[in-house]
mmCIF file of C-alpha atoms in Angstrom:
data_model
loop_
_atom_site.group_PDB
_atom_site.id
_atom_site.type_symbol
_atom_site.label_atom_id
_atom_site.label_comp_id
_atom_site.label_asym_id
_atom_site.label_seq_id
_atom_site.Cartn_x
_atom_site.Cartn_y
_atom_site.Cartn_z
ATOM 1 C CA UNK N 1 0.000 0.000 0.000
ATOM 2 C CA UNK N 2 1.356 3.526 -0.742
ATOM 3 C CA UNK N 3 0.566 6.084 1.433
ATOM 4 C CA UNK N 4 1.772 9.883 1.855
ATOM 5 C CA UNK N 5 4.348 10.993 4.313
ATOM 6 C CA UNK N 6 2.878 11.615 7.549
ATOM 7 C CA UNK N 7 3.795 15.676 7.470
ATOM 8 C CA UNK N 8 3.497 16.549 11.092
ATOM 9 C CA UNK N 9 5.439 13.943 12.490
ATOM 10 C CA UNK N 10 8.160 13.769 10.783
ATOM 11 C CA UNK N 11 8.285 17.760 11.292
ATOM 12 C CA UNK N 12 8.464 16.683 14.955
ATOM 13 C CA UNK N 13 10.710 13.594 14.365
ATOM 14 C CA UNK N 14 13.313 15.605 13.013
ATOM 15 C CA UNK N 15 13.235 18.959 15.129
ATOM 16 C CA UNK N 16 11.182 18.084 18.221
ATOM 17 C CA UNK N 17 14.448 17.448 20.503
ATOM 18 C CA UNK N 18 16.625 20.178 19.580
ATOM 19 C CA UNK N 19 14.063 23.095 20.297
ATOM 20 C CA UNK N 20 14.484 25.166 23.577
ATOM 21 C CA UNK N 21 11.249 26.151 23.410
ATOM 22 C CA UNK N 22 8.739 23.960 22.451
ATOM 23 C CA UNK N 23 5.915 25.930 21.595
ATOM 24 C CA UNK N 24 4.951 22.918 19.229
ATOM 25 C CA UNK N 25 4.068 19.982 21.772
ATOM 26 C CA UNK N 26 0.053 19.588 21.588
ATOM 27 C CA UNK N 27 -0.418 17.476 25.117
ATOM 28 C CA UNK N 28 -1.133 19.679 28.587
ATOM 29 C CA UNK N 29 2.325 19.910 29.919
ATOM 30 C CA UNK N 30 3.301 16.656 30.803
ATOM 31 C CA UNK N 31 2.852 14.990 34.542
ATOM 32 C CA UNK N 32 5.882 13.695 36.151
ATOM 33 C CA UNK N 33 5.600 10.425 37.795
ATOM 34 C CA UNK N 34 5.598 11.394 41.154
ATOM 35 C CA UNK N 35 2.893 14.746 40.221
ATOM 36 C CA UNK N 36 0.842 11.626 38.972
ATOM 37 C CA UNK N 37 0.824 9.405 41.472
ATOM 38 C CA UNK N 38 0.659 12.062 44.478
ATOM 39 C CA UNK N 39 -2.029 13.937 42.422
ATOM 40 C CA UNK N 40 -4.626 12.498 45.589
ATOM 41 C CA UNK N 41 -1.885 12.195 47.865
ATOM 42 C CA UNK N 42 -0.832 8.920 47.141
ATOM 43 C CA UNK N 43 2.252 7.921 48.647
ATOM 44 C CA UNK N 44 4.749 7.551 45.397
ATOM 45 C CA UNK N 45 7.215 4.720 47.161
ATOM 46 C CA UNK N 46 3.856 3.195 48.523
ATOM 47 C CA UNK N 47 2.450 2.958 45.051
ATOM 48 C CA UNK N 48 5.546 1.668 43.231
ATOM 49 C CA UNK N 49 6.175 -0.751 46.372
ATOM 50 C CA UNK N 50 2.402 -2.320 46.040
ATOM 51 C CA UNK N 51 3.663 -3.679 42.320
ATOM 52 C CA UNK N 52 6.864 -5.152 43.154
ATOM 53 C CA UNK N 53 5.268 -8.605 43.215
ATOM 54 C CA UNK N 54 3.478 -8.334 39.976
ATOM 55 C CA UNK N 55 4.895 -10.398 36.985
ATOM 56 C CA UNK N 56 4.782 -8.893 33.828
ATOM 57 C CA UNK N 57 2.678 -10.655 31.742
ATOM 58 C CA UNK N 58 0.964 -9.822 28.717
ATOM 59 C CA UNK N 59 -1.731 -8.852 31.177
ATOM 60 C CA UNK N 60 -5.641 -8.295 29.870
ATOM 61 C CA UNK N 61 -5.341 -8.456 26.433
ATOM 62 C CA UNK N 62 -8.034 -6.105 25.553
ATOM 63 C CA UNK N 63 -7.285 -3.738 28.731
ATOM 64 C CA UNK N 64 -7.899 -4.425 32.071
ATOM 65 C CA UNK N 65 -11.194 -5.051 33.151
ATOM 66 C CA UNK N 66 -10.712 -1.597 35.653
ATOM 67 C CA UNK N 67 -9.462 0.393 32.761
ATOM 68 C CA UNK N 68 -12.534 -0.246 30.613
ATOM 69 C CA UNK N 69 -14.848 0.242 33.152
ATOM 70 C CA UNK N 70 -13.189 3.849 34.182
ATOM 71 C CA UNK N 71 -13.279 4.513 30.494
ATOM 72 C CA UNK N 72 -16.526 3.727 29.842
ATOM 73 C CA UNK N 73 -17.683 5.947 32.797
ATOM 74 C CA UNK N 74 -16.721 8.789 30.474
ATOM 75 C CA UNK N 75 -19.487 8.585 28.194
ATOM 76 C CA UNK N 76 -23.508 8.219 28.930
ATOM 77 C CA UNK N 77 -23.950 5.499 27.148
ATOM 78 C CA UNK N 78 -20.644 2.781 26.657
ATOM 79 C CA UNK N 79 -20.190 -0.052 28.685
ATOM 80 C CA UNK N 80 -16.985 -1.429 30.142
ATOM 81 C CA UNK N 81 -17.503 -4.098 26.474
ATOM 82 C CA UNK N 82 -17.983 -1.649 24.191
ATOM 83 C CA UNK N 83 -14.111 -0.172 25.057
ATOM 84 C CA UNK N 84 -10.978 -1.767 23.607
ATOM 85 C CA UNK N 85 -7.712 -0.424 24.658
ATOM 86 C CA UNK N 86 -4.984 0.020 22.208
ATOM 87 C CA UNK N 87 -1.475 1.576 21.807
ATOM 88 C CA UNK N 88 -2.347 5.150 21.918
ATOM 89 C CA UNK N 89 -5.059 7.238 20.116
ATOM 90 C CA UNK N 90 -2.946 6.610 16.599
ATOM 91 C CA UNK N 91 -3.394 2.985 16.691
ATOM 92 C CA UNK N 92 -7.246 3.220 17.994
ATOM 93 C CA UNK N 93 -7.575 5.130 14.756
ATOM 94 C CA UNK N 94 -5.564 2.898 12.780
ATOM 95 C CA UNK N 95 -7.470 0.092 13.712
ATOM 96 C CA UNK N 96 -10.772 1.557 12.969
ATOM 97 C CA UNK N 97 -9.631 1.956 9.832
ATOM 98 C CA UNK N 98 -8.142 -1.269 9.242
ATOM 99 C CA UNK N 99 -11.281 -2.984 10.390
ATOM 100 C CA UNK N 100 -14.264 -1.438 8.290
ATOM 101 C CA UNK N 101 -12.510 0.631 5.343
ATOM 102 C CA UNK N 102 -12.698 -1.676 2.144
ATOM 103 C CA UNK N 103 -11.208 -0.664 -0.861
ATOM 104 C CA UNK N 104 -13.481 0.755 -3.073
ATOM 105 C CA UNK N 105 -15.599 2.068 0.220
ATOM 106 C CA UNK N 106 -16.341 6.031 -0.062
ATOM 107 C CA UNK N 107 -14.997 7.894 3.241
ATOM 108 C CA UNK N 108 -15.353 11.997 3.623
ATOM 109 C CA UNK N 109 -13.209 13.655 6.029
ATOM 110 C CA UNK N 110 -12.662 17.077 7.569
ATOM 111 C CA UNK N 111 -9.703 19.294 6.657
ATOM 112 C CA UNK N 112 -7.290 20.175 8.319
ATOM 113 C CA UNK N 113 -6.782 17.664 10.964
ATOM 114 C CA UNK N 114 -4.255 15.061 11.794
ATOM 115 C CA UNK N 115 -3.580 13.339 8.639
ATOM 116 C CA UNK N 116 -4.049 10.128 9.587
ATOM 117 C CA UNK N 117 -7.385 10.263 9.467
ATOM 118 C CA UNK N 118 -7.509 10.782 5.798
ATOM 119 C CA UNK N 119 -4.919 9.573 4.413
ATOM 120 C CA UNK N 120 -5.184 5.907 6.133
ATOM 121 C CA UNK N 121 -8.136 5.040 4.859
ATOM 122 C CA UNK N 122 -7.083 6.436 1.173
ATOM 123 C CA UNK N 123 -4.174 4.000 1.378
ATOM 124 C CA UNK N 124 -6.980 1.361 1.984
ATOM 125 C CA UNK N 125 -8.144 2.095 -1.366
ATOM 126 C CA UNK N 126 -10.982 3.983 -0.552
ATOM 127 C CA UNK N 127 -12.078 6.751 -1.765
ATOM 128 C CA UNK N 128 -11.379 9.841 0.059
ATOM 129 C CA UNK N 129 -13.150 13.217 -0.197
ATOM 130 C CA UNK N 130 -12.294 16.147 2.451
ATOM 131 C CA UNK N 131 -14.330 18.558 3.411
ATOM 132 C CA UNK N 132 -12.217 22.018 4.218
ATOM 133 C CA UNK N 133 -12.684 23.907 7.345
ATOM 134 C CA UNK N 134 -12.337 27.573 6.427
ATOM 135 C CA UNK N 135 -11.087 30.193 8.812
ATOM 136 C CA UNK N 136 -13.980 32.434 7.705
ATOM 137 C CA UNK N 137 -16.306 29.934 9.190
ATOM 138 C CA UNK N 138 -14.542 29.897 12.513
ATOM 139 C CA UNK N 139 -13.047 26.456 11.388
ATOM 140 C CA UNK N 140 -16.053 24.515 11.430
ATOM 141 C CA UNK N 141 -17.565 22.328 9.183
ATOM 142 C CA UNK N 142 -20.495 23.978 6.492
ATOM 143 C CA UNK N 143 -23.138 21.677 6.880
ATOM 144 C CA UNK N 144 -24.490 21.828 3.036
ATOM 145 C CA UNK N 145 -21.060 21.393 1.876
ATOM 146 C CA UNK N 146 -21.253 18.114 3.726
ATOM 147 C CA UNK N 147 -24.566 17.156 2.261
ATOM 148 C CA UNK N 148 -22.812 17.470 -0.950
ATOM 149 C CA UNK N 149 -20.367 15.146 -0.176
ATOM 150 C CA UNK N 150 -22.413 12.175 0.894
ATOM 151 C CA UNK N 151 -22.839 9.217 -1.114
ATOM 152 C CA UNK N 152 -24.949 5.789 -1.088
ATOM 153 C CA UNK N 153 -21.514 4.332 -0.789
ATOM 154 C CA UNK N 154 -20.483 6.294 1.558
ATOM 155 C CA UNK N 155 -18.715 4.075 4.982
ATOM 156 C CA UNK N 156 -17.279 6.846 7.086
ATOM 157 C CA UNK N 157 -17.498 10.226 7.996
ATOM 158 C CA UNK N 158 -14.725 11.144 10.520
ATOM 159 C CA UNK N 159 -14.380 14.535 12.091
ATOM 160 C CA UNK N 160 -12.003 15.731 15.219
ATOM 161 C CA UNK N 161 -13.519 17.486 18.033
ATOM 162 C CA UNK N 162 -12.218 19.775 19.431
ATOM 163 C CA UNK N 163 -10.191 19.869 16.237
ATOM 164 C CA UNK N 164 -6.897 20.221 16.049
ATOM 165 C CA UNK N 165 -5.267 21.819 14.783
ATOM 166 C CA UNK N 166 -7.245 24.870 14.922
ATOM 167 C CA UNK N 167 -9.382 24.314 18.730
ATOM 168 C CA UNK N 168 -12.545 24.901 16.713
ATOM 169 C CA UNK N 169 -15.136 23.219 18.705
ATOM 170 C CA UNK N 170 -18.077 21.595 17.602
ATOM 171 C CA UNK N 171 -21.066 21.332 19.979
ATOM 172 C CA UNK N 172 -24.047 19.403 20.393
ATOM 173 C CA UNK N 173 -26.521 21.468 17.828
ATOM 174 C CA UNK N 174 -23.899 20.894 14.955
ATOM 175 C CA UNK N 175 -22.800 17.536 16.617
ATOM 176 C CA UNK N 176 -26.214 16.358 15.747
ATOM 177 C CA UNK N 177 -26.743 17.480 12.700
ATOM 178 C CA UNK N 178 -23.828 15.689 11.540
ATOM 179 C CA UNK N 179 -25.363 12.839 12.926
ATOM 180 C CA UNK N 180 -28.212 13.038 10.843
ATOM 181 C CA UNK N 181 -26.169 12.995 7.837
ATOM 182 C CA UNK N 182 -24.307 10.014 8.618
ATOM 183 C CA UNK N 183 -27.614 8.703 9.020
ATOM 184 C CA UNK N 184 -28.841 9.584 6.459
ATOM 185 C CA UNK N 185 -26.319 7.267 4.394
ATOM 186 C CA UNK N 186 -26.061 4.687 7.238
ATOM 187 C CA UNK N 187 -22.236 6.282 7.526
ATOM 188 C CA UNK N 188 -20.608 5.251 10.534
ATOM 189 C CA UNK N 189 -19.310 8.450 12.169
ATOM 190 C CA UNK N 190 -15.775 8.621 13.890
ATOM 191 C CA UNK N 191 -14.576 11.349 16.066
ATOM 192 C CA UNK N 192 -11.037 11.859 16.967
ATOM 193 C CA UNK N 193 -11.627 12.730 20.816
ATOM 194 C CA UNK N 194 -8.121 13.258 22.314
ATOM 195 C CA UNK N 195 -8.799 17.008 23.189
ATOM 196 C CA UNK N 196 -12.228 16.432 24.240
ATOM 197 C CA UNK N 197 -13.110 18.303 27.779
ATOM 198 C CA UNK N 198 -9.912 20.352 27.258
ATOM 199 C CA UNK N 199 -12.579 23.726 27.022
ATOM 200 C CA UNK N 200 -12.374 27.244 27.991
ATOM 201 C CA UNK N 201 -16.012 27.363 28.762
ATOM 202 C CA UNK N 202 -16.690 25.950 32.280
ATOM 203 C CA UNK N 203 -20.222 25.753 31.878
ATOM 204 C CA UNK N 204 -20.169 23.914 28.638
ATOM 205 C CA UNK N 205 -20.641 20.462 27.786
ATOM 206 C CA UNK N 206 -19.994 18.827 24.747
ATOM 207 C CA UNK N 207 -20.911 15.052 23.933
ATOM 208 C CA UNK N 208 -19.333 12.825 22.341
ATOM 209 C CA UNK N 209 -20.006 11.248 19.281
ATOM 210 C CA UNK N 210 -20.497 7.818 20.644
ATOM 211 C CA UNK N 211 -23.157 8.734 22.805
ATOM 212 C CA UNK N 212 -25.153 10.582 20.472
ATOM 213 C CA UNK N 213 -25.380 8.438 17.297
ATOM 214 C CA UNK N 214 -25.473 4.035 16.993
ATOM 215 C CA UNK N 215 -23.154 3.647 14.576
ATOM 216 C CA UNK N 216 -21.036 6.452 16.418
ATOM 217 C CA UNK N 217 -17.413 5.582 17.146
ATOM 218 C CA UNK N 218 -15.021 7.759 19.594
ATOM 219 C CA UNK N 219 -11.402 7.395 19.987
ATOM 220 C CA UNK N 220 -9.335 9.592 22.713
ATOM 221 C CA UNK N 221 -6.112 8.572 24.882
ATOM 222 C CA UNK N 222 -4.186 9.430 27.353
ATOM 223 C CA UNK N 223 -1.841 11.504 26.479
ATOM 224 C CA UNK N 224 -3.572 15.017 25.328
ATOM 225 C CA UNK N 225 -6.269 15.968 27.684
ATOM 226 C CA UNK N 226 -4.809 13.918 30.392
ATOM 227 C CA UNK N 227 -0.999 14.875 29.910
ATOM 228 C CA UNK N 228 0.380 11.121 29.914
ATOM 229 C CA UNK N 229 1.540 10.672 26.801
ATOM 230 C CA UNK N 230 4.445 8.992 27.452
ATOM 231 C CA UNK N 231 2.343 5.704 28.832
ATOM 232 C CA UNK N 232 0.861 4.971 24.973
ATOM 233 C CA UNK N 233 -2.732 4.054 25.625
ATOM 234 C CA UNK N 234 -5.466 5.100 23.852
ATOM 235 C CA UNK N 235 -9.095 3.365 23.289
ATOM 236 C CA UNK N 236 -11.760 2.611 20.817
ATOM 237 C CA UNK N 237 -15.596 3.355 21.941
ATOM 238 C CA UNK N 238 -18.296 1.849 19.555
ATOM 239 C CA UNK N 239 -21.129 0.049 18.961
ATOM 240 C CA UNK N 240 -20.758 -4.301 20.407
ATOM 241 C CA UNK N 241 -20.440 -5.128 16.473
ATOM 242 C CA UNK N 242 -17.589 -2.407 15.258
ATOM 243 C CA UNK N 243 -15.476 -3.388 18.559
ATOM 244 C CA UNK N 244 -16.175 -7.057 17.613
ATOM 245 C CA UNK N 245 -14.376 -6.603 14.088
ATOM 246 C CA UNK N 246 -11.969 -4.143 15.776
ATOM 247 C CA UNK N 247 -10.718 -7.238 18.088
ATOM 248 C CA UNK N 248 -11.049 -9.461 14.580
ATOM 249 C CA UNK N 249 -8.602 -7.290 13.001
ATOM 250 C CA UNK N 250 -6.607 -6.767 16.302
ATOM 251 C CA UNK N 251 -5.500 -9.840 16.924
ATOM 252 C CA UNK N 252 -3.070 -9.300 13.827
ATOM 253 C CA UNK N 253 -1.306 -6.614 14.935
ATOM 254 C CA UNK N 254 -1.753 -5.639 18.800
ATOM 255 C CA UNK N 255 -1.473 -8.489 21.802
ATOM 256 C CA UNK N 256 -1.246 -6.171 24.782
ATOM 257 C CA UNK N 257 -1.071 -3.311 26.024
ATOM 258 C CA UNK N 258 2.321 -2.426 28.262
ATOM 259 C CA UNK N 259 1.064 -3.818 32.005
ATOM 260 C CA UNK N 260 2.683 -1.186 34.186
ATOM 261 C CA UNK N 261 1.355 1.674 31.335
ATOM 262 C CA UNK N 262 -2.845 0.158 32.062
ATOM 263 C CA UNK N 263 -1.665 0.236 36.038
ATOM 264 C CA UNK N 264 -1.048 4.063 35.541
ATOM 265 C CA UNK N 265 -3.511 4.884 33.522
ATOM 266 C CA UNK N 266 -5.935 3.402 36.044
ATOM 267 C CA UNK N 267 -4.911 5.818 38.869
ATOM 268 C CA UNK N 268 -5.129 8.671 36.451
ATOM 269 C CA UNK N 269 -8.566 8.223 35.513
ATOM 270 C CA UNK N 270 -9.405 7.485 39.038
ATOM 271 C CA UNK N 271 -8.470 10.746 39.257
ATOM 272 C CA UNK N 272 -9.917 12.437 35.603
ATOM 273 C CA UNK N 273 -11.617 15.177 37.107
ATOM 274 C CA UNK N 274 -8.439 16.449 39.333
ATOM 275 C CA UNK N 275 -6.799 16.326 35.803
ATOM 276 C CA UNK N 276 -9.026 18.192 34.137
ATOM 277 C CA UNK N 277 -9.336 20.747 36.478
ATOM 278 C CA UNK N 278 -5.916 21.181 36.315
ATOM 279 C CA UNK N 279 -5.199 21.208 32.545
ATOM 280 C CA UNK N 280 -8.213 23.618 32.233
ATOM 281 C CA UNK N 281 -6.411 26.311 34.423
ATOM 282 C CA UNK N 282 -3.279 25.422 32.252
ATOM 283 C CA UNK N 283 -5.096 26.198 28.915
ATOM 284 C CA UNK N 284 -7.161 29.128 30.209
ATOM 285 C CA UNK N 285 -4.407 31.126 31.450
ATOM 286 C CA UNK N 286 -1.857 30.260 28.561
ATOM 287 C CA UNK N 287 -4.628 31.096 25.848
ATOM 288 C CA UNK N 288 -4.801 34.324 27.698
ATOM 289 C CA UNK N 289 -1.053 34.877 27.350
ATOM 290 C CA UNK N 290 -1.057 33.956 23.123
ATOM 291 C CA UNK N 291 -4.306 36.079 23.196
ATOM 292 C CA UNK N 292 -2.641 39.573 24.544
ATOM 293 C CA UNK N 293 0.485 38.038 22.310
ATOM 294 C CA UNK N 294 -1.408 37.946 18.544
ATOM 295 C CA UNK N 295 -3.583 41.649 19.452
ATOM 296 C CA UNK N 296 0.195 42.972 19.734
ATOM 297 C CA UNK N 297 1.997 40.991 16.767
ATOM 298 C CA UNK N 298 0.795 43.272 13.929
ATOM 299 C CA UNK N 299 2.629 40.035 11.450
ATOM 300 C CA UNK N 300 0.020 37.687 13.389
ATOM 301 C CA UNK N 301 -3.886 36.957 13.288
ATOM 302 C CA UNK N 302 -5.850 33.912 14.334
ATOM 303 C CA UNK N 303 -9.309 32.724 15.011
ATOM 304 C CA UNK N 304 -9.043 31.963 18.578
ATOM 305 C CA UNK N 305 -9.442 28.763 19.658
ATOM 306 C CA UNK N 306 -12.554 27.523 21.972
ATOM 307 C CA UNK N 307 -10.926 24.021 23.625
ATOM 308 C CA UNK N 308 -7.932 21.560 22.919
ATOM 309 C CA UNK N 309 -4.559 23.158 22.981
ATOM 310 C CA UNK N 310 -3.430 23.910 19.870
ATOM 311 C CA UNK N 311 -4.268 27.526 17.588
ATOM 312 C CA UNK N 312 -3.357 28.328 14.011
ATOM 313 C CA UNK N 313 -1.601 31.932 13.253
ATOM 314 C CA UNK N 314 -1.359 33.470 10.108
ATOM 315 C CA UNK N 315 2.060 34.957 9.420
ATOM 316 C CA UNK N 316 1.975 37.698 7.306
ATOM 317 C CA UNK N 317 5.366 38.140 6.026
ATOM 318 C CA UNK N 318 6.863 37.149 3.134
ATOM 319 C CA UNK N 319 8.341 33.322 3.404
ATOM 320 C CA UNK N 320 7.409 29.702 3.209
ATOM 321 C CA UNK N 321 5.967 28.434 6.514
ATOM 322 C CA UNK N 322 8.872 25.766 6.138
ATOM 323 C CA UNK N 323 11.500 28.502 5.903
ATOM 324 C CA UNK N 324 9.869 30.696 8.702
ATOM 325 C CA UNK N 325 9.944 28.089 11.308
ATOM 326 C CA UNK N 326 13.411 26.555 9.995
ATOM 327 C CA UNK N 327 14.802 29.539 10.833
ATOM 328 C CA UNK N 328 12.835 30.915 13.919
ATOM 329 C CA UNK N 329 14.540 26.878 15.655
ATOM 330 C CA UNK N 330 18.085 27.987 13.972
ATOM 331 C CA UNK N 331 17.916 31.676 15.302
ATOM 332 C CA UNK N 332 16.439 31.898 18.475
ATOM 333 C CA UNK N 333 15.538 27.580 19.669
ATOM 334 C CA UNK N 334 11.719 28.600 19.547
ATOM 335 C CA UNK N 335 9.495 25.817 17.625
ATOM 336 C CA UNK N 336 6.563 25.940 15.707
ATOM 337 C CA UNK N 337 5.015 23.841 13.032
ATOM 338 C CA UNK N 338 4.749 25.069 9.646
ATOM 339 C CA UNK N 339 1.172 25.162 8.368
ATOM 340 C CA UNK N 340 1.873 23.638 5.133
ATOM 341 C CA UNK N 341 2.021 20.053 7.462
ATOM 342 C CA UNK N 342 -1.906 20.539 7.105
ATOM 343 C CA UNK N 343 -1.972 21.955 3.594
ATOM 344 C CA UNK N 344 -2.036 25.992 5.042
ATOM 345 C CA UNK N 345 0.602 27.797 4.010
ATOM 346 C CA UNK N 346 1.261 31.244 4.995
ATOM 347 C CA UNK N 347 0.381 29.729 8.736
ATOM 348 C CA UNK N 348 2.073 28.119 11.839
ATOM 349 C CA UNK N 349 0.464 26.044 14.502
ATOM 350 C CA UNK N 350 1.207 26.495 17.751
ATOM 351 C CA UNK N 351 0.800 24.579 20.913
ATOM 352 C CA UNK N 352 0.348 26.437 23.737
ATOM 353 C CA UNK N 353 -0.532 24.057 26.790
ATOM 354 C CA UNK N 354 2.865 23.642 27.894
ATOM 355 C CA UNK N 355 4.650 25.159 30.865
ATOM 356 C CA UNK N 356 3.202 28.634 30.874
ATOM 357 C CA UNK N 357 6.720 30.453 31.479
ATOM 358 C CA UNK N 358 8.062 28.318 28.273
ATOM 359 C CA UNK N 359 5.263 29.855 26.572
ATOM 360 C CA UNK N 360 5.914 33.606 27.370
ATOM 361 C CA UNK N 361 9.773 32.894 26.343
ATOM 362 C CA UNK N 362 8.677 31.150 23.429
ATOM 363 C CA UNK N 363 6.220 34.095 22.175
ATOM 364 C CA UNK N 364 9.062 36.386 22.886
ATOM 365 C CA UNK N 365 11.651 34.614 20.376
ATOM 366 C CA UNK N 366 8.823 34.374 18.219
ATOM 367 C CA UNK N 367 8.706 38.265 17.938
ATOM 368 C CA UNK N 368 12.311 38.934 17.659
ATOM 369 C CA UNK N 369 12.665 36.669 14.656
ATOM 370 C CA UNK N 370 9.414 38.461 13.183
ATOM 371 C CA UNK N 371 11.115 41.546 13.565
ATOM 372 C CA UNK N 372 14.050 40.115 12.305
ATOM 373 C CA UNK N 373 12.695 39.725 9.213
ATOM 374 C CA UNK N 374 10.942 43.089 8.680
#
């Protein structure tokens, strides 16, 4: 199978390390081991002590019964069955993919938004059409221009919400209404989920797609919303018969998850609302900071993001996205990801969830180079 280079990760692959300031990571700044583990007070050395007598086996193979069951307490409607665990969000999409795209099967996607989720299911051999999110529409998806799309061969709609990587945010009104087109085909509908409940709003709830539609299928992880990334476990939420061929098509490719990665992720979502209350105040008060930052960069604009952690800015000036942040890393060790990675050039995405003092360094370089330039 051919597929296209994956555009923002090898960005990251190659530059990722080297950067002082990463103003391109996209989780909530990252827990330690000891912030997770004492997150409820917890006794760290207690904790680690309590496993020393557990062998390392290949463990549950679909997740551990606990796991599913905390994960399944995140939605309104998912059991503990209808959760599979798998390495990381990337793989849960992967393996949607692998297990219902056909070639010859007619899949519509939004645009931009992490690759993967087009471009698998192209290398399939299905047929791919995207549907672009425009900055004059805040980023979210026109609803006739969807309708348009739709076909009577039509297997999959997949969308990203809170999308990334602009933090548009879709919410139950349009969330529904996308449901109804699905429908409307017998589409299944997956949502990428990984920033969900990473808002600004504290008042606002958004569903997910697995709770609102039956042939709705979530995927999310740890390592976004919840700052773990590092432990590589994400999940599948669907309907009994898509988690069924999921596990089919499983079996090929994943055994286990990592043992002592399902015991951490346990006592992190024991502890999901703590989390989120924390990477909520991270996100609030850092989108404040790039807010102030963009109404004083005259070279900058931006539709302001409503949840996840990640914004796109427009750079007026006059070079390549490429070439801008190429040399913003050589000049000044600030990183950014050019836009083109998503098909946008003349932007750069940023990720602003991270440490907030990285941040406010990380603006400032970003200035100097701008005026650099001028």
């Amino acid at each position: 199978m051919d597929i296209n280079l994956f555009a923002v990760e090898d960005w990251m692959n190659k530059y990722e390390m080297s950067a002082t300031y990463n103003i391109a990571e996209t989780c909530v700044d990252s827990f330690t081991i000891e912030e997770l583990i004492s997150i409820d007070g917890t006794n760290p050395d207690d904790f680690f002590r309590s496993l020393y007598n557990t062998k390392l086996t290949y463990g549950h193979i679909e997740g551990s019964p606990e796991f599913r069951t905390l994960v399944s307490q995140l939605y309104e409607s998912i059991d503990s069955n209808q959760v599979l665990v798998m390495n990381g969000g990337i793989a849960a999409n992967f393996l949607v993919f692998y297990s219902l795209v056909k070639p010859g099967d007619h899949v519509i996607s939004v645009h931009p938004t992490y690759q993967q989720i087009y471009d698998v299911p192209k290398s399939f051999g299905a047929s791919v059409d995207l549907l672009q999110l425009k900055p004059e529409n805040g980023f979210l998806p026109d609803l006739a221009e969807l309708r348009a799309l739709v076909r009577e061969n039509t297997k999959l709609i997949c969308i990203n919400n809170p999308n990334n990587p602009s933090g548009a945010l879709m919410e139950r009104e349009l969330l529904e209404q996308i449901v109804e087109i699905a429908r409307s085909c017998g589409a299944y509908l997956l949502c990428d989920e990984v920033y969900r409940n990473l808002l600004q709003e504290d008042d606002l709830i958004v569903p997910s797609v697995a709770d609102l539609y039956e042939k709705g299928i979530s995927t999310s992880s740890m390592s976004k919303a919840l700052s773990l990334a590092g432990l590589r476990l994400g999940w599948i939420a669907a309907p009994h018969d898509v988690i069924k061929e999921c596990i089919k098509h499983r079996d090929y490719t994943t055994i286990s998850v990592g043992m002592l990665d399902d015991l951490l992720a346990v006592h992190a979502l024991k502890n999901y609302d703590r989390i989120i209350d924390r990477n909520r105040s991270i996100i609030k008060t850092n989108l404040a900071i790039l807010d102030a930052w963009v109404a004083g960069e005259p070279a900058v604009t931006y539709v302001k993001p409503r949840a996840g952690t990640t914004a796109m800015l427009k750079i007026d000036l006059p070079v390549s996205s490429v070439d801008f942040c190429e040399g913003l890393l050589k000049e000044t060790g600030a990183f950014l990801t050019p836009g083109i990675c998503f098909d946008m050039e003349g932007w750069v995405r940023i990720g602003y969830a991270c440490e907030t003092d990285m941040l406010r360094q990380g603006l400032q370089k970003v200035s100097e180079y701008i005026r650099s330039l001028r």
